[in-house]
Short mmCIF file of C-alpha atoms and ligand atoms in Angstrom, two decimals:
data_model
loop_
_atom_site.label_atom_id
_atom_site.label_comp_id
_atom_site.label_asym_id
_atom_site.label_seq_id
_atom_site.Cartn_x
_atom_site.Cartn_y
_atom_site.Cartn_z
CA UNK A 29 -40.89 -316.45 -123.59
CA UNK A 30 -40.40 -312.43 -122.81
CA UNK A 31 -37.19 -310.81 -123.06
CA UNK A 32 -36.39 -306.74 -122.00
CA UNK A 33 -34.05 -305.38 -122.91
CA UNK A 34 -32.05 -302.54 -121.50
CA UNK A 35 -29.55 -300.49 -122.15
CA UNK A 36 -28.91 -297.74 -119.59
CA UNK A 37 -26.83 -294.52 -120.66
CA UNK A 38 -25.81 -291.73 -118.19
CA UNK A 39 -29.32 -289.80 -119.25
CA UNK A 40 -30.59 -291.90 -121.63
CA UNK A 41 -32.48 -295.64 -121.61
CA UNK A 42 -33.33 -297.97 -124.31
CA UNK A 43 -35.52 -300.69 -123.75
CA UNK A 44 -36.72 -303.54 -126.19
CA UNK A 45 -39.11 -306.17 -125.57
CA UNK A 46 -38.38 -309.77 -127.78
CA UNK A 47 -40.14 -312.55 -127.53
CA UNK A 48 -37.83 -315.41 -127.72
CA UNK A 49 -36.70 -317.56 -129.32
CA UNK A 50 -38.29 -316.81 -132.76
CA UNK A 51 -35.99 -313.59 -132.34
CA UNK A 52 -39.50 -311.14 -132.67
CA UNK A 53 -39.79 -307.46 -131.61
CA UNK A 54 -42.70 -306.53 -129.45
CA UNK A 55 -41.93 -302.91 -128.34
CA UNK A 56 -39.79 -300.63 -128.37
CA UNK A 57 -38.42 -297.77 -126.52
CA UNK A 58 -36.17 -294.06 -125.89
CA UNK A 59 -35.77 -292.49 -123.21
CA UNK A 60 -33.61 -289.24 -122.79
CA UNK A 61 -32.38 -286.58 -120.33
CA UNK A 62 -33.22 -287.51 -118.01
CA UNK A 63 -32.33 -285.16 -115.09
CA UNK A 64 -34.20 -282.89 -116.59
CA UNK A 65 -38.06 -281.59 -116.98
CA UNK A 66 -38.38 -281.81 -120.89
CA UNK A 67 -37.33 -285.51 -120.33
CA UNK A 68 -38.25 -287.12 -124.29
CA UNK A 69 -39.80 -290.94 -123.84
CA UNK A 70 -40.49 -292.32 -127.51
CA UNK A 71 -42.55 -295.65 -127.54
CA UNK A 72 -43.27 -298.50 -130.49
CA UNK A 73 -45.46 -300.97 -131.17
CA UNK A 74 -45.81 -302.79 -133.91
CA UNK A 75 -46.83 -299.26 -136.16
CA UNK A 76 -48.43 -297.17 -133.03
CA UNK A 77 -45.90 -295.10 -131.54
CA UNK A 78 -46.12 -292.76 -128.16
CA UNK A 79 -43.74 -289.61 -127.30
CA UNK A 80 -44.50 -287.78 -124.47
CA UNK A 81 -42.11 -284.33 -122.93
CA UNK A 82 -41.92 -285.09 -119.25
CA UNK A 83 -40.21 -284.75 -116.14
CA UNK A 84 -38.21 -288.02 -115.26
CA UNK A 85 -35.36 -287.54 -112.43
CA UNK A 86 -33.89 -290.67 -112.71
CA UNK A 87 -33.01 -294.18 -114.50
CA UNK A 88 -35.79 -295.53 -111.35
CA UNK A 89 -38.49 -293.64 -112.50
CA UNK A 90 -37.34 -294.60 -116.44
CA UNK A 91 -37.89 -298.17 -115.38
CA UNK A 92 -40.74 -297.50 -113.23
CA UNK A 93 -42.35 -295.42 -117.26
CA UNK A 94 -41.08 -298.89 -119.14
CA UNK A 95 -43.37 -300.79 -116.56
CA UNK A 96 -45.97 -299.03 -117.20
CA UNK A 97 -46.06 -299.25 -120.69
CA UNK A 98 -45.31 -302.22 -121.06
CA UNK A 99 -48.49 -303.02 -118.71
CA UNK A 100 -50.37 -300.63 -119.99
CA UNK A 101 -53.89 -301.11 -121.29
CA UNK A 102 -54.31 -300.02 -124.36
CA UNK A 103 -49.99 -299.66 -125.20
CA UNK A 104 -49.19 -302.30 -123.60
CA UNK A 105 -47.68 -305.82 -124.18
CA UNK A 106 -48.23 -307.46 -121.79
CA UNK A 107 -50.17 -308.16 -118.83
CA UNK A 108 -48.70 -308.82 -116.46
CA UNK A 109 -44.85 -307.74 -115.75
CA UNK A 110 -44.02 -311.30 -114.56
CA UNK A 111 -44.53 -312.23 -117.76
CA UNK A 112 -41.47 -310.67 -118.73
CA UNK A 113 -39.32 -313.76 -117.79
CA UNK A 114 -35.89 -312.15 -117.89
CA UNK A 115 -34.45 -308.69 -118.50
CA UNK A 116 -30.95 -308.55 -120.22
CA UNK A 117 -29.01 -305.47 -118.58
CA UNK A 118 -26.01 -304.24 -120.96
CA UNK A 119 -22.88 -303.37 -119.32
CA UNK A 120 -19.98 -301.50 -119.98
CA UNK A 121 -17.79 -303.16 -118.41
CA UNK A 122 -16.52 -306.50 -116.39
CA UNK A 123 -12.78 -306.27 -116.17
CA UNK A 124 -10.95 -309.29 -116.26
CA UNK A 125 -13.50 -311.17 -114.03
CA UNK A 126 -16.69 -311.77 -116.61
CA UNK A 127 -15.93 -313.97 -119.69
CA UNK A 128 -18.71 -313.56 -120.71
CA UNK A 129 -22.73 -312.99 -119.19
CA UNK A 130 -24.07 -313.31 -116.56
CA UNK A 131 -26.74 -313.76 -114.41
CA UNK A 132 -26.98 -310.96 -111.59
CA UNK A 133 -26.89 -311.36 -107.95
CA UNK A 134 -24.63 -309.42 -105.04
CA UNK A 135 -21.09 -310.25 -106.18
CA UNK A 136 -21.92 -309.25 -109.88
CA UNK A 137 -23.64 -306.12 -108.63
CA UNK A 138 -20.31 -305.64 -106.74
CA UNK A 139 -18.00 -306.33 -109.27
CA UNK A 140 -19.80 -304.00 -111.61
CA UNK A 141 -19.52 -301.39 -108.54
CA UNK A 142 -16.00 -302.13 -108.48
CA UNK A 143 -15.08 -301.98 -111.92
CA UNK A 144 -16.98 -298.34 -111.88
CA UNK A 145 -13.30 -296.22 -112.22
CA UNK A 146 -12.32 -298.08 -114.94
CA UNK A 147 -15.79 -296.72 -116.86
CA UNK A 148 -16.92 -293.70 -114.82
CA UNK A 149 -19.38 -292.71 -117.63
CA UNK A 150 -21.06 -296.24 -118.42
CA UNK A 151 -20.65 -298.22 -115.69
CA UNK A 152 -22.58 -295.91 -112.87
CA UNK A 153 -26.19 -295.63 -115.01
CA UNK A 154 -25.84 -299.56 -116.18
CA UNK A 155 -25.66 -300.29 -111.79
CA UNK A 156 -28.69 -298.05 -111.57
CA UNK A 157 -30.63 -299.93 -113.76
CA UNK A 158 -30.09 -303.14 -112.47
CA UNK A 159 -31.07 -301.75 -109.06
CA UNK A 160 -33.80 -300.00 -110.79
CA UNK A 161 -35.32 -302.91 -112.57
CA UNK A 162 -34.96 -305.13 -109.38
CA UNK A 163 -37.62 -302.94 -107.78
CA UNK A 164 -39.75 -303.23 -110.78
CA UNK A 165 -39.23 -306.48 -112.45
CA UNK A 166 -39.34 -308.46 -109.10
CA UNK A 167 -40.53 -311.72 -110.28
CA UNK A 168 -37.64 -311.63 -113.83
CA UNK A 169 -34.04 -313.10 -114.48
CA UNK A 170 -32.35 -310.60 -113.90
CA UNK A 171 -28.29 -310.56 -116.50
CA UNK A 172 -25.86 -308.45 -117.26
CA UNK A 173 -24.01 -308.86 -120.85
CA UNK A 174 -20.35 -306.66 -121.03
CA UNK A 175 -19.19 -305.55 -123.60
CA UNK A 176 -15.40 -306.68 -122.10
CA UNK A 177 -16.15 -309.84 -122.15
CA UNK A 178 -15.65 -311.01 -125.52
CA UNK A 179 -12.19 -309.62 -125.91
CA UNK A 180 -11.15 -311.90 -122.49
CA UNK A 181 -9.74 -313.90 -124.84
CA UNK A 182 -7.37 -311.72 -126.41
CA UNK A 183 -3.62 -313.43 -124.28
CA UNK A 184 -1.67 -310.67 -122.38
CA UNK A 185 1.03 -310.76 -125.65
CA UNK A 186 -1.98 -308.63 -127.41
CA UNK A 187 -3.08 -307.08 -124.10
CA UNK A 188 -0.01 -305.80 -122.23
CA UNK A 189 1.17 -301.72 -122.58
CA UNK A 190 4.89 -301.57 -122.64
CA UNK A 191 4.31 -299.44 -118.97
CA UNK A 192 6.15 -300.73 -116.19
CA UNK A 193 4.27 -304.02 -115.24
CA UNK A 194 3.40 -303.34 -112.02
CA UNK A 195 0.70 -300.47 -113.17
CA UNK A 196 -1.30 -303.89 -114.29
CA UNK A 197 -0.93 -306.09 -110.99
CA UNK A 198 -1.59 -302.90 -109.38
CA UNK A 199 -3.77 -301.20 -111.50
CA UNK A 200 -4.78 -303.59 -113.95
CA UNK A 201 -3.73 -300.90 -116.16
CA UNK A 202 -4.52 -303.26 -119.66
CA UNK A 203 -6.55 -304.33 -123.31
CA UNK A 204 -10.00 -304.27 -122.29
CA UNK A 205 -12.06 -303.65 -125.44
CA UNK A 206 -15.46 -302.58 -126.14
CA UNK A 207 -18.24 -303.21 -128.26
CA UNK A 208 -17.53 -306.77 -128.02
CA UNK A 209 -22.04 -307.87 -127.88
CA UNK A 210 -21.91 -306.53 -131.26
CA UNK A 211 -18.03 -307.90 -132.35
CA UNK A 212 -19.34 -310.53 -131.47
CA UNK A 213 -23.08 -311.09 -133.31
CA UNK A 214 -21.76 -310.24 -136.20
CA UNK A 215 -18.76 -313.13 -135.87
CA UNK A 216 -21.22 -315.55 -134.91
CA UNK A 217 -24.01 -314.56 -137.63
CA UNK A 218 -20.51 -314.56 -140.61
CA UNK A 219 -20.23 -318.27 -139.72
CA UNK A 220 -23.89 -319.22 -139.90
CA UNK A 221 -23.72 -317.29 -143.14
CA UNK A 222 -20.89 -319.33 -144.30
CA UNK A 223 -22.34 -322.27 -143.07
CA UNK A 224 -19.33 -323.08 -140.96
CA UNK A 225 -19.13 -323.89 -137.16
CA UNK A 226 -18.95 -320.75 -134.55
CA UNK A 227 -15.30 -321.93 -133.81
CA UNK A 228 -14.41 -322.63 -137.10
CA UNK A 229 -14.00 -319.16 -138.62
CA UNK A 230 -10.60 -315.99 -138.65
CA UNK A 231 -12.32 -312.87 -139.37
CA UNK A 232 -11.84 -308.92 -139.12
CA UNK A 233 -15.47 -307.72 -137.28
CA UNK A 234 -15.49 -303.57 -138.47
CA UNK A 235 -17.40 -301.60 -135.70
CA UNK A 236 -17.89 -298.28 -137.45
CA UNK A 237 -20.51 -296.42 -135.15
CA UNK A 238 -20.35 -293.03 -133.01
CA UNK A 239 -17.70 -294.95 -131.44
CA UNK A 240 -16.07 -297.25 -133.53
CA UNK A 241 -13.32 -300.85 -132.39
CA UNK A 242 -12.36 -303.11 -134.97
CA UNK A 243 -11.73 -306.97 -134.09
CA UNK A 244 -8.91 -309.72 -135.22
CA UNK A 245 -11.59 -312.97 -134.22
CA UNK A 246 -9.15 -315.86 -134.98
CA UNK A 247 -11.26 -319.40 -134.01
CA UNK A 248 -14.52 -317.66 -133.20
CA UNK A 249 -12.53 -315.68 -130.60
CA UNK A 250 -11.28 -312.46 -129.96
CA UNK A 251 -7.43 -311.93 -130.22
CA UNK A 252 -6.69 -308.20 -130.62
CA UNK A 253 -9.29 -305.50 -130.88
CA UNK A 254 -8.26 -301.55 -131.42
CA UNK A 255 -10.11 -299.97 -128.29
CA UNK A 256 -8.25 -300.23 -125.27
CA UNK A 257 -8.16 -299.48 -121.76
CA UNK A 258 -10.69 -297.43 -122.33
CA UNK A 259 -13.04 -296.80 -125.80
CA UNK A 260 -10.43 -293.46 -126.65
CA UNK A 261 -7.39 -295.84 -128.71
CA UNK A 262 -7.69 -297.10 -132.14
CA UNK A 263 -10.25 -296.18 -135.32
CA UNK A 264 -11.26 -292.13 -135.68
CA UNK A 265 -14.30 -292.13 -134.33
CA UNK A 266 -16.85 -289.40 -134.49
CA UNK A 267 -15.98 -286.98 -131.93
CA UNK A 268 -13.05 -289.51 -130.80
CA UNK A 269 -8.82 -288.92 -131.84
CA UNK A 270 -8.60 -292.91 -131.53
CA UNK A 271 -4.95 -292.95 -130.96
CA UNK A 272 -2.47 -290.34 -130.84
CA UNK A 273 1.33 -290.30 -129.13
CA UNK A 274 0.62 -290.00 -125.64
CA UNK A 275 3.27 -287.38 -125.36
CA UNK A 276 0.82 -285.21 -127.31
CA UNK A 277 -1.08 -285.45 -124.36
CA UNK A 278 2.23 -284.34 -121.89
CA UNK A 279 2.48 -281.47 -124.59
CA UNK A 280 -1.01 -280.09 -124.39
CA UNK A 281 -0.20 -280.25 -119.84
CA UNK A 282 3.63 -279.37 -120.16
CA UNK A 283 4.16 -277.21 -122.52
CA UNK A 284 0.37 -275.76 -123.45
CA UNK A 285 -1.12 -275.76 -120.11
CA UNK A 286 -4.61 -277.31 -121.07
CA UNK A 287 -5.67 -279.00 -117.73
CA UNK A 288 -7.06 -282.83 -117.62
CA UNK A 289 -10.21 -282.25 -117.58
CA UNK A 290 -10.04 -280.08 -120.99
CA UNK A 291 -7.21 -282.43 -122.39
CA UNK A 292 -10.92 -285.21 -121.48
CA UNK A 293 -12.35 -283.32 -123.29
CA UNK A 294 -10.15 -282.63 -126.70
CA UNK A 295 -10.08 -285.51 -126.97
CA UNK A 296 -13.03 -287.60 -126.34
CA UNK A 297 -15.77 -284.81 -127.43
CA UNK A 298 -13.64 -282.64 -129.68
CA UNK A 299 -11.70 -284.77 -131.97
CA UNK A 300 -12.49 -287.45 -134.55
CA UNK A 301 -14.31 -286.66 -137.59
CA UNK A 302 -15.87 -283.23 -135.70
CA UNK A 303 -12.23 -281.81 -134.79
CA UNK A 304 -10.47 -282.51 -138.12
CA UNK A 305 -13.62 -281.69 -140.60
CA UNK A 306 -14.53 -278.70 -138.24
CA UNK A 307 -18.50 -279.79 -140.09
CA UNK A 308 -20.26 -282.80 -137.40
CA UNK A 309 -19.33 -285.39 -135.50
CA UNK A 310 -22.48 -287.68 -137.79
CA UNK A 311 -20.75 -288.96 -141.26
CA UNK A 312 -24.01 -288.42 -143.03
CA UNK A 313 -22.77 -284.69 -142.98
CA UNK A 314 -19.41 -285.21 -143.68
CA UNK A 315 -20.26 -286.61 -147.15
CA UNK A 316 -22.32 -284.14 -148.09
CA UNK A 317 -20.11 -281.30 -147.28
CA UNK A 318 -17.04 -282.81 -148.88
CA UNK A 319 -19.14 -283.26 -152.28
CA UNK A 320 -19.74 -279.67 -151.52
CA UNK A 321 -15.68 -279.62 -152.33
CA UNK A 322 -14.73 -278.86 -148.76
CA UNK A 323 -11.30 -280.15 -148.61
CA UNK A 324 -11.40 -280.36 -144.07
CA UNK A 325 -14.61 -282.85 -144.64
CA UNK A 326 -12.79 -284.42 -147.59
CA UNK A 327 -9.54 -284.94 -145.42
CA UNK A 328 -11.56 -286.04 -142.47
CA UNK A 329 -12.96 -289.39 -144.85
CA UNK A 330 -9.64 -290.11 -146.20
CA UNK A 331 -7.93 -290.05 -142.89
CA UNK A 332 -11.40 -291.91 -141.54
CA UNK A 333 -10.78 -294.70 -144.40
CA UNK A 334 -6.90 -294.48 -143.88
CA UNK A 335 -7.17 -295.59 -139.91
CA UNK A 336 -8.94 -298.84 -140.56
CA UNK A 337 -6.87 -299.82 -143.22
CA UNK A 338 -3.93 -299.41 -141.66
CA UNK A 339 -5.17 -301.79 -138.89
CA UNK A 340 -6.94 -304.15 -141.02
CA UNK A 341 -3.55 -304.77 -142.50
CA UNK A 342 -2.17 -304.93 -139.04
CA UNK A 343 -5.12 -307.76 -138.29
CA UNK A 344 -3.54 -309.86 -141.79
CA UNK A 345 -1.08 -310.48 -140.21
CA UNK A 346 -1.66 -311.69 -136.51
CA UNK A 347 -4.72 -313.98 -138.38
CA UNK A 348 -2.40 -315.08 -140.93
CA UNK A 349 -5.31 -316.59 -142.07
CA UNK A 350 -8.66 -314.87 -142.58
CA UNK A 351 -11.76 -315.62 -144.13
CA UNK A 352 -13.95 -312.65 -144.10
CA UNK A 353 -13.70 -309.16 -143.31
CA UNK A 354 -17.59 -307.75 -141.53
CA UNK A 355 -18.52 -304.13 -141.76
CA UNK A 356 -21.25 -303.34 -139.33
CA UNK A 357 -22.64 -300.67 -137.10
CA UNK A 358 -24.20 -297.12 -138.90
CA UNK A 359 -21.31 -295.98 -140.52
CA UNK A 360 -19.72 -299.27 -141.76
CA UNK A 361 -23.75 -300.45 -142.86
CA UNK A 362 -24.84 -297.79 -144.92
CA UNK A 363 -21.52 -295.51 -146.68
CA UNK A 364 -20.14 -297.68 -149.31
CA UNK A 365 -17.52 -295.06 -149.41
CA UNK A 366 -16.50 -296.14 -146.50
CA UNK A 367 -15.79 -299.88 -147.04
CA UNK A 368 -14.81 -299.27 -150.77
CA UNK A 369 -11.24 -296.77 -149.30
CA UNK A 370 -10.60 -298.97 -146.67
CA UNK A 371 -9.88 -301.49 -148.67
CA UNK A 372 -8.63 -299.99 -152.07
CA UNK A 373 -5.49 -301.51 -152.69
CA UNK A 374 -5.93 -304.98 -151.63
CA UNK A 375 -6.16 -307.14 -153.62
CA UNK A 376 -2.91 -308.43 -154.05
CA UNK A 377 -4.09 -309.48 -149.87
CA UNK A 378 -7.05 -311.26 -151.88
CA UNK A 379 -9.19 -309.11 -150.83
CA UNK A 380 -11.75 -307.69 -153.90
CA UNK A 381 -14.61 -305.58 -153.33
CA UNK A 382 -17.22 -305.62 -156.36
CA UNK A 383 -18.20 -301.74 -156.50
CA UNK A 384 -21.31 -301.84 -157.42
CA UNK A 385 -22.67 -304.57 -154.56
CA UNK A 386 -21.04 -302.33 -152.92
CA UNK A 387 -22.70 -299.25 -153.26
CA UNK A 388 -26.10 -300.77 -153.41
CA UNK A 389 -25.73 -302.25 -150.20
CA UNK A 390 -26.58 -300.40 -147.13
CA UNK A 391 -28.65 -301.80 -143.87
CA UNK A 392 -29.00 -305.20 -145.21
CA UNK A 393 -27.03 -308.12 -144.95
CA UNK A 394 -25.65 -308.98 -148.35
CA UNK A 395 -21.66 -309.96 -149.74
CA UNK A 396 -20.44 -307.24 -151.33
CA UNK A 397 -17.04 -308.71 -152.56
CA UNK A 398 -16.58 -310.85 -155.97
CA UNK A 399 -16.29 -314.43 -156.39
CA UNK A 400 -12.90 -314.25 -156.78
CA UNK A 401 -12.15 -312.62 -153.48
CA UNK A 402 -9.90 -315.29 -151.30
CA UNK A 403 -11.28 -313.01 -148.48
CA UNK A 404 -15.20 -312.67 -147.93
CA UNK A 405 -16.28 -309.06 -147.62
CA UNK A 406 -19.35 -308.45 -146.12
CA UNK A 407 -22.28 -306.20 -144.47
CA UNK A 408 -23.55 -307.05 -141.78
CA UNK A 409 -25.87 -305.29 -139.64
CA UNK A 410 -26.31 -305.20 -135.96
CA UNK A 411 -27.90 -306.37 -132.79
CA UNK A 412 -26.33 -305.71 -129.63
CA UNK A 413 -30.00 -306.37 -128.78
CA UNK A 414 -30.63 -309.27 -130.14
CA UNK A 415 -27.62 -311.06 -129.11
CA UNK A 416 -27.98 -310.01 -124.96
CA UNK A 417 -32.33 -311.19 -125.10
CA UNK A 418 -30.66 -314.75 -126.23
CA UNK A 419 -28.56 -314.20 -123.84
CA UNK A 420 -31.29 -313.45 -121.50
CA UNK A 421 -33.52 -316.41 -122.62
CA UNK A 422 -30.76 -319.05 -122.47
CA UNK A 423 -30.63 -318.09 -118.84
CA UNK A 424 -34.11 -317.96 -118.11
CA UNK A 425 -34.53 -321.54 -119.56
CA UNK A 426 -32.06 -322.29 -117.64
CA UNK A 427 -33.74 -321.16 -114.19
CA UNK A 428 -36.63 -323.11 -115.16
CA UNK A 429 -38.58 -319.98 -116.51
CA UNK A 430 -40.90 -321.52 -119.35
P1 ADP B 1 -23.79 -295.20 -132.01
O1 ADP B 1 -22.68 -296.17 -131.79
O2 ADP B 1 -23.94 -294.44 -131.65
O3 ADP B 1 -24.77 -296.37 -132.06
P2 ADP B 1 -24.26 -295.27 -134.72
O4 ADP B 1 -24.09 -297.47 -135.18
O5 ADP B 1 -26.14 -295.56 -135.35
O6 ADP B 1 -23.85 -295.00 -133.46
O7 ADP B 1 -23.46 -294.50 -136.44
C1 ADP B 1 -23.61 -293.42 -136.46
C2 ADP B 1 -22.72 -293.31 -137.55
O8 ADP B 1 -22.89 -293.65 -138.56
C3 ADP B 1 -23.40 -291.27 -138.00
O9 ADP B 1 -22.01 -290.55 -138.08
C4 ADP B 1 -24.20 -291.61 -139.03
O10 ADP B 1 -23.64 -290.29 -139.28
C5 ADP B 1 -24.19 -292.36 -138.96
N1 ADP B 1 -25.03 -293.69 -140.05
C6 ADP B 1 -25.86 -293.96 -139.04
N2 ADP B 1 -26.80 -294.32 -139.96
C7 ADP B 1 -26.86 -293.56 -141.65
C8 ADP B 1 -27.15 -293.96 -143.25
N3 ADP B 1 -28.78 -294.21 -142.91
N4 ADP B 1 -26.82 -293.75 -143.70
C9 ADP B 1 -25.24 -292.76 -143.61
N5 ADP B 1 -24.69 -292.81 -142.32
C10 ADP B 1 -25.75 -293.59 -141.04
#
């Protein structure tokens, strides 16, 4: 059964077509710079690659192009769009409402719209993708998979901020957490690798990409995570600050006269690795610069890893028994230096990494701890799209689309 996964960003659409239940990737692509006259379309099927630059006005037109590509007599993968039985949509914010993926109906769409103030940059393009795909794929089951869903098992003790309670009651200000699809995927994979039931593992999952978050998983369920009300809290990220004293924001505004919109830009776009290193938000460039003696690049790496280590310590305490630590996403999968520095000195706590294995592990699923390590350390490449495809496949099956 063909399942299409769609991830609409503010000016982009990523898509992947899977054949399920074999989990085989059939075709994939990315449309970028939507809204401009020079949007780029990248599409690949097997080894053949197609590229084009042209005007793509909006997400609706983007979806129309995807539908045409997938049915193109030469480049396409299906004769008719009705062969695509389900469309899985990544939706960033599902509020407190959605504890798992949902079949999309009017009620679900209204809720996604209701959550726009909580995710003003993400939920609107997610919604546009849904509306367009209902138009171009009317016979497919439409499913929404929420970044927040995996974290809905977090208890009030961990999700409430110590601000007047009415802000939660009236405005639902609380920790939501993000990257849930990725944390869930690697947690389930870790359980499989250990030969355990998915609800029989305690672990810490570190999703370190452009955005970074870390989650404490107890009995297979998220019990705490570093991102909060917005994806700005927690770890140091490419351009986001992660945790800071909220007093700094007041100081920016009241003493330095910086406008709220500018504060937003500073903390979301100009901070993190880019802000400290002054080099880039890309970890590869920072490592290269540090290797040439750039002290600020070196410091950025140290600060990044120190913050990861601090959270690991906190979550070890919260979990009491931890079976494993998993590293995933661009940095987690490809930067041995980050894994080594984040876990350095934790031997007394039962974490011993095999330096050779760690050094040689890039983007492959592998254990990197030594046999005597009480807590297993793994690199598990994330695959959010496949997780979304699996959820969508289950719904399509239930709807009798086989
Ligand atoms: P996103 O959160 O946008 O999905 P990624 O998971 O791709 O981002 O992570 C991007 C980060 O991972 C960048 O800092 C980049 O330098 C790093 N990264 C990605 N691929 C590699 C690689 N092959 N080697 C080293 N670092 C990588």
